[in-house]
């Protein structure tokens, strides 16, 4: 059943172009190397107030990885509210958060549809959990706030052959960006929070295919590592030293508690770095 | 219509309480303090009626799209991404085969091809929280649907894209000779014979490029159509299609890096104005103002909107489309006068956005 409220295009299926490289155009098999030290995040640019018609808004851009083939993350977030809920809604003693994350059709390698898929809904749920811990919700009874994030450009490598099955790791980076940008937009909207929450990602990676040594890096870019074994996305409140959301993915031996702890610690480290950018940006907004 | 000269309300309160008289007071210059030396006729946003907001265009801002542009018209911000995908002719129902030698007798055959096979797919997404009335989670609003359809029909009616650019041909002669030049795969004798047989075969049309044109509103402050159309134009100007060929061995279309830009004919630019009438109720009488490039407040207060698409790229002004909704103020004379305004706007937009392309 096609959506008649949109322009759907041709009836027959269309395919994204498949590239073939020949002769000197052939892709040189580059070794996957990380462009920065293991405990450094990529540069990010954060700006509030990009959408004047919303109560609060922010834009986040994370620098393209050095190789040039990847694209940096570009997020735009708007906050609408706090405002009264419709009359039919039952009484709520605290503010009702609704989060909405959507990839733009041109954000990723494959063209995305306009309906939200499970990935996007998943991101929305995680984002809500992360923010709920930061907002002082009982200051606004019977009201609601909408937080809408459009992912204008996903964090993906352009060559599809290299990065198969990396989508799940891209989600981690997207979520950490979403948390940071939503936090900035909430502050721009003037919604009281206990602290500024920021997201950070740490991952356990293996750099060479035959290497059995794995190490922990923060802010991983899937195309820069041979294999990502596990990753963890953390939403962290620095002044309270509290984690509001923890999302862990990958496979890791159940016996190695040390590794789990250090992965979370590195995640917190990454989120502290992001928080520094956030605070600086908000300082510019207020001052 | 007598606004007291000693207005005790602040500007923003007045605007919120009674927007219509507020706009009237601004346009007539009432209630303005004597010391203020600004011209008598001024809109709430400080512009004169025939003054548009500054336009900024940033092309090629996206990585995954074949062409893209970010357009900022005042506080209205749109991102447009053009994505090309391949539509094999075998997937087209009711496909009419086409021979290579066939020349487009006129532009109508090219545009029929575009329209029949649906090769241009513009879609506008407003539900990005770009304004309070556009929240996600609901189906496309009437405005989003209208805008998509208007962009769609304008794309087709002004013959901007040539269907010849979107065809992917397979020329058996070319491919066999290039394979011989490569000399990488040794052909068996019967294969050789096959390729010789193919040599006198006609080039075949294997597939079409389909352009998915997606527009995302980041921020909304009135006049969505002009911004969207400018974004579509800029993104199409920026679009580069890879060179595609049919690979007989793989039996699919493959692409290689050398890209070519899309050729666009003309530069039709949209110019929208809202007609604001002095009387809030009732149809006739009173004064009226033609407000170019209306913002959100003005748009909500005006019932009559006129859009004219003009193209002055070949020296003389050609009107490509006129649209008018609601109201009875605009007649033949005013439309004619408006063409002049649109012409001026064309020069402005061309200067700020498309001059480097020329």
Coordinates of C-alpha atoms in Angstrom, one line a residue, chain A:
Chain A
X1 CA 0.0 0.0 0.0
X2 CA 1.6 3.2 -1.1
X3 CA 1.3 6.4 0.8
X4 CA -0.9 8.7 -1.3
X5 CA 0.0 11.7 0.7
X6 CA 3.5 11.7 -0.7
X7 CA 4.9 11.6 -4.1
X8 CA 6.1 8.0 -4.4
X9 CA 7.9 7.9 -7.6
X10 CA 8.0 5.1 -10.1
X11 CA 6.0 1.9 -9.5
X12 CA 8.9 -0.4 -10.4
X13 CA 11.8 -0.8 -7.9
X14 CA 14.8 1.5 -8.3
X15 CA 18.3 0.6 -7.2
X16 CA 21.1 2.7 -5.8
X17 CA 24.0 2.9 -8.2
X18 CA 26.7 0.2 -7.9
X19 CA 30.2 1.4 -8.4
X20 CA 32.9 -0.5 -10.2
X21 CA 36.4 0.7 -10.0
X22 CA 38.9 -0.3 -12.7
X23 CA 42.5 0.4 -13.4
X24 CA 43.9 3.4 -11.6
X25 CA 40.5 4.1 -10.1
X26 CA 40.6 0.9 -8.1
X27 CA 40.3 1.4 -4.4
X28 CA 43.6 1.1 -2.7
X29 CA 43.3 -1.2 0.2
X30 CA 44.2 1.2 2.9
X31 CA 45.0 0.0 6.4
X32 CA 42.4 1.1 8.8
X33 CA 44.0 3.4 11.2
X34 CA 42.7 5.7 13.8
X35 CA 43.4 9.3 13.1
X36 CA 43.6 10.5 16.6
X37 CA 44.8 9.1 20.0
X38 CA 42.6 6.5 21.6
X39 CA 41.4 8.8 24.3
X40 CA 40.4 11.8 22.2
X41 CA 37.0 12.6 20.7
X42 CA 36.5 14.2 17.3
X43 CA 36.0 17.9 17.1
X44 CA 32.4 19.0 17.4
X45 CA 30.6 22.2 16.6
X46 CA 27.5 23.1 18.6
X47 CA 25.2 26.0 18.2
X48 CA 21.9 26.9 19.8
X49 CA 19.0 28.9 18.3
X50 CA 19.0 27.6 14.7
X51 CA 15.3 27.4 14.6
X52 CA 13.8 30.7 15.8
X53 CA 10.2 29.5 15.6
X54 CA 10.8 26.7 18.2
X55 CA 11.1 27.2 22.0
X56 CA 14.6 25.9 21.9
X57 CA 16.9 24.5 19.2
X58 CA 20.4 23.4 18.6
X59 CA 22.6 22.1 15.8
X60 CA 25.5 19.7 16.3
X61 CA 28.1 18.8 13.8
X62 CA 30.9 16.3 14.4
X63 CA 34.0 16.7 12.2
X64 CA 34.5 14.4 9.3
X65 CA 37.1 11.7 9.9
X66 CA 40.4 12.7 8.5
X67 CA 40.3 10.3 5.5
X68 CA 37.7 12.3 3.8
X69 CA 35.6 9.4 2.7
X70 CA 33.4 9.4 5.7
X71 CA 30.8 12.0 6.6
X72 CA 30.5 13.7 9.9
X73 CA 27.3 13.6 12.0
X74 CA 25.0 16.5 11.5
X75 CA 22.0 16.8 13.8
X76 CA 19.4 19.4 14.2
X77 CA 17.2 19.4 17.3
X78 CA 14.1 21.5 18.2
X79 CA 12.3 21.6 21.5
X80 CA 8.6 22.7 21.6
X81 CA 7.2 23.4 25.0
X82 CA 6.6 23.2 27.8
X83 CA 2.9 23.5 26.9
X84 CA -0.4 22.3 28.1
X85 CA -1.5 18.8 27.1
X86 CA -4.8 18.2 25.3
X87 CA -7.8 18.0 27.6
X88 CA -8.3 14.3 27.0
X89 CA -5.0 13.3 28.5
X90 CA -5.1 12.0 32.1
X91 CA -3.5 14.0 34.9
X92 CA 0.2 13.8 35.1
X93 CA 2.1 15.2 38.1
X94 CA 5.2 15.8 36.0
X95 CA 6.1 16.9 32.5
X96 CA 5.6 14.4 29.7
X97 CA 8.6 14.0 27.4
X98 CA 8.1 12.9 23.9
X99 CA 11.2 12.3 21.8
X100 CA 11.3 11.8 18.1
X101 CA 14.4 10.9 16.2
X102 CA 14.3 10.8 12.4
X103 CA 16.9 10.2 9.8
X104 CA 16.6 12.5 6.7
X105 CA 16.0 10.5 3.5
X106 CA 19.5 11.5 2.3
X107 CA 21.3 10.9 5.6
X108 CA 22.6 7.5 5.0
X109 CA 24.1 5.4 2.2
X110 CA 20.7 3.8 1.5
X111 CA 17.8 6.1 1.0
X112 CA 15.5 6.2 4.0
X113 CA 11.8 6.2 3.8
X114 CA 9.6 8.8 5.5
X115 CA 8.1 6.4 8.0
X116 CA 10.1 5.8 11.2
X117 CA 11.7 2.4 11.3
X118 CA 12.7 0.4 14.4
X119 CA 16.2 1.9 14.6
X120 CA 14.8 5.4 14.8
X121 CA 12.2 4.4 17.4
X122 CA 14.9 2.7 19.4
X123 CA 17.0 5.9 19.4
X124 CA 14.0 7.9 20.5
X125 CA 13.4 5.6 23.5
X126 CA 17.0 5.7 24.6
X127 CA 17.1 9.5 24.2
X128 CA 14.0 9.8 26.4
X129 CA 15.5 7.7 29.1
X130 CA 18.7 9.8 29.0
X131 CA 16.9 13.1 29.3
X132 CA 14.3 12.1 31.8
X133 CA 17.0 11.8 34.4
X134 CA 18.2 15.3 33.8
X135 CA 14.9 17.3 33.6
X136 CA 13.3 18.4 36.8
X137 CA 10.0 17.0 35.8
X138 CA 7.7 17.9 38.6
X139 CA 8.1 21.6 38.0
X140 CA 5.6 21.3 35.1
X141 CA 2.6 19.2 36.0
X142 CA 0.0 18.6 33.3
X143 CA 2.3 19.7 30.6
X144 CA 4.3 18.2 27.8
X145 CA 7.4 18.9 25.8
X146 CA 8.4 17.6 22.4
X147 CA 12.0 17.0 21.5
X148 CA 12.5 16.4 17.8
X149 CA 15.8 15.5 16.3
X150 CA 16.5 15.3 12.5
X151 CA 19.6 13.5 11.6
X152 CA 20.6 15.4 8.5
X153 CA 23.7 13.4 7.9
X154 CA 24.6 10.1 9.5
X155 CA 28.0 9.1 10.6
X156 CA 28.7 6.7 7.8
X157 CA 31.4 5.8 5.4
X158 CA 30.6 6.3 1.8
X159 CA 32.0 3.1 0.4
X160 CA 29.5 0.4 1.2
X161 CA 31.8 -2.6 0.6
X162 CA 34.0 -1.6 3.5
X163 CA 31.4 -1.2 6.2
X164 CA 29.0 -4.0 6.3
X165 CA 27.2 -4.6 9.5
X166 CA 28.4 -1.3 10.9
X167 CA 25.0 0.2 11.2
X168 CA 24.5 -0.9 14.7
X169 CA 27.7 0.8 15.7
X170 CA 26.7 4.0 13.9
X171 CA 23.6 4.0 16.1
X172 CA 25.7 4.4 19.2
X173 CA 27.5 7.5 17.8
X174 CA 24.2 8.9 16.7
X175 CA 22.6 8.4 20.1
X176 CA 25.5 10.1 21.9
X177 CA 25.2 13.1 19.5
X178 CA 21.4 13.1 20.0
X179 CA 21.8 13.3 23.8
X180 CA 24.3 16.2 23.6
X181 CA 22.3 18.2 21.1
X182 CA 19.0 17.6 22.9
X183 CA 20.6 18.8 26.1
X184 CA 21.7 22.0 24.5
X185 CA 18.3 22.6 23.0
X186 CA 16.6 22.0 26.3
X187 CA 18.8 24.6 27.9
X188 CA 18.0 27.0 25.1
X189 CA 14.3 26.4 25.7
X190 CA 14.8 27.3 29.3
X191 CA 13.6 24.0 30.7
X192 CA 15.1 23.4 34.2
X193 CA 17.5 20.5 34.4
X194 CA 19.6 19.3 37.3
X195 CA 22.6 19.4 35.0
X196 CA 23.7 19.3 31.4
X197 CA 23.6 15.8 30.2
X198 CA 26.0 14.8 27.5
X199 CA 26.6 11.6 25.6
X200 CA 29.8 9.6 25.1
X201 CA 30.7 6.4 23.4
X202 CA 33.5 4.0 24.2
X203 CA 34.3 0.8 22.3
X204 CA 36.4 -2.2 22.5
X205 CA 38.2 -2.5 19.2
X206 CA 40.6 -4.8 17.4
X207 CA 42.9 -3.0 15.0
X208 CA 44.4 -5.8 12.9
X209 CA 42.5 -8.8 11.7
X210 CA 44.9 -11.4 13.1
X211 CA 45.7 -9.4 16.3
X212 CA 44.3 -10.9 19.4
X213 CA 45.0 -7.8 21.4
X214 CA 42.0 -5.5 21.8
X215 CA 42.0 -2.1 23.3
X216 CA 39.4 0.5 24.4
X217 CA 39.0 3.7 22.5
X218 CA 36.5 6.6 22.9
X219 CA 34.3 8.0 20.1
X220 CA 35.0 5.1 17.7
X221 CA 34.6 5.5 14.0
X222 CA 33.7 2.1 12.5
X223 CA 35.7 2.7 9.3
X224 CA 38.8 3.4 11.3
X225 CA 38.9 0.1 13.1
X226 CA 39.2 -3.4 11.8
X227 CA 36.5 -4.7 14.1
X228 CA 34.5 -3.4 16.9
X229 CA 33.8 -6.0 19.5
X230 CA 31.6 -4.1 21.9
X231 CA 30.5 -0.5 22.4
X232 CA 28.8 1.4 25.2
X233 CA 26.9 4.7 25.0
X234 CA 26.6 6.6 28.2
X235 CA 24.6 9.7 29.2
X236 CA 26.3 11.3 32.1
X237 CA 25.7 14.2 34.5
X238 CA 29.1 15.5 35.5
X239 CA 28.3 17.6 38.6
X240 CA 26.2 14.9 40.1
X241 CA 28.4 12.1 38.9
X242 CA 25.4 10.2 37.7
X243 CA 24.7 8.0 34.7
X244 CA 21.2 8.5 33.3
X245 CA 21.4 6.0 30.5
X246 CA 23.7 3.2 29.7
X247 CA 23.5 1.2 26.5
X248 CA 25.8 -1.7 26.0
X249 CA 26.1 -3.7 22.8
X250 CA 28.4 -6.4 21.5
X251 CA 29.9 -9.5 22.9
X252 CA 32.3 -9.6 25.8
X253 CA 33.2 -12.5 28.0
X254 CA 30.9 -12.7 31.0
X255 CA 33.8 -13.4 33.4
X256 CA 35.7 -10.2 32.7
X257 CA 34.1 -7.6 35.0
X258 CA 37.2 -5.4 34.8
X259 CA 36.6 -4.8 31.1
X260 CA 33.0 -3.8 31.6
X261 CA 33.9 -1.3 34.2
X262 CA 36.7 0.2 32.2
X263 CA 34.5 0.5 29.2
X264 CA 31.9 2.4 31.2
X265 CA 34.6 4.6 32.6
X266 CA 35.9 5.5 29.2
X267 CA 32.4 6.2 28.1
X268 CA 32.0 8.6 31.0
X269 CA 35.3 10.2 30.0
X270 CA 34.0 10.8 26.4
X271 CA 30.8 12.3 27.8
X272 CA 32.9 14.6 30.0
X273 CA 34.7 15.9 26.9
X274 CA 31.4 16.4 25.1
X275 CA 30.1 18.2 28.1
X276 CA 32.9 20.7 28.0
X277 CA 31.9 21.7 24.5
X278 CA 28.3 21.9 25.6
X279 CA 29.0 24.1 28.5
X280 CA 31.1 26.4 26.4
X281 CA 28.4 26.7 23.8
X282 CA 25.7 27.5 26.4
X283 CA 28.0 30.0 28.0
X284 CA 28.0 31.9 24.6
X285 CA 24.3 31.6 24.4
X286 CA 23.6 33.0 27.9
X287 CA 26.5 35.5 28.0

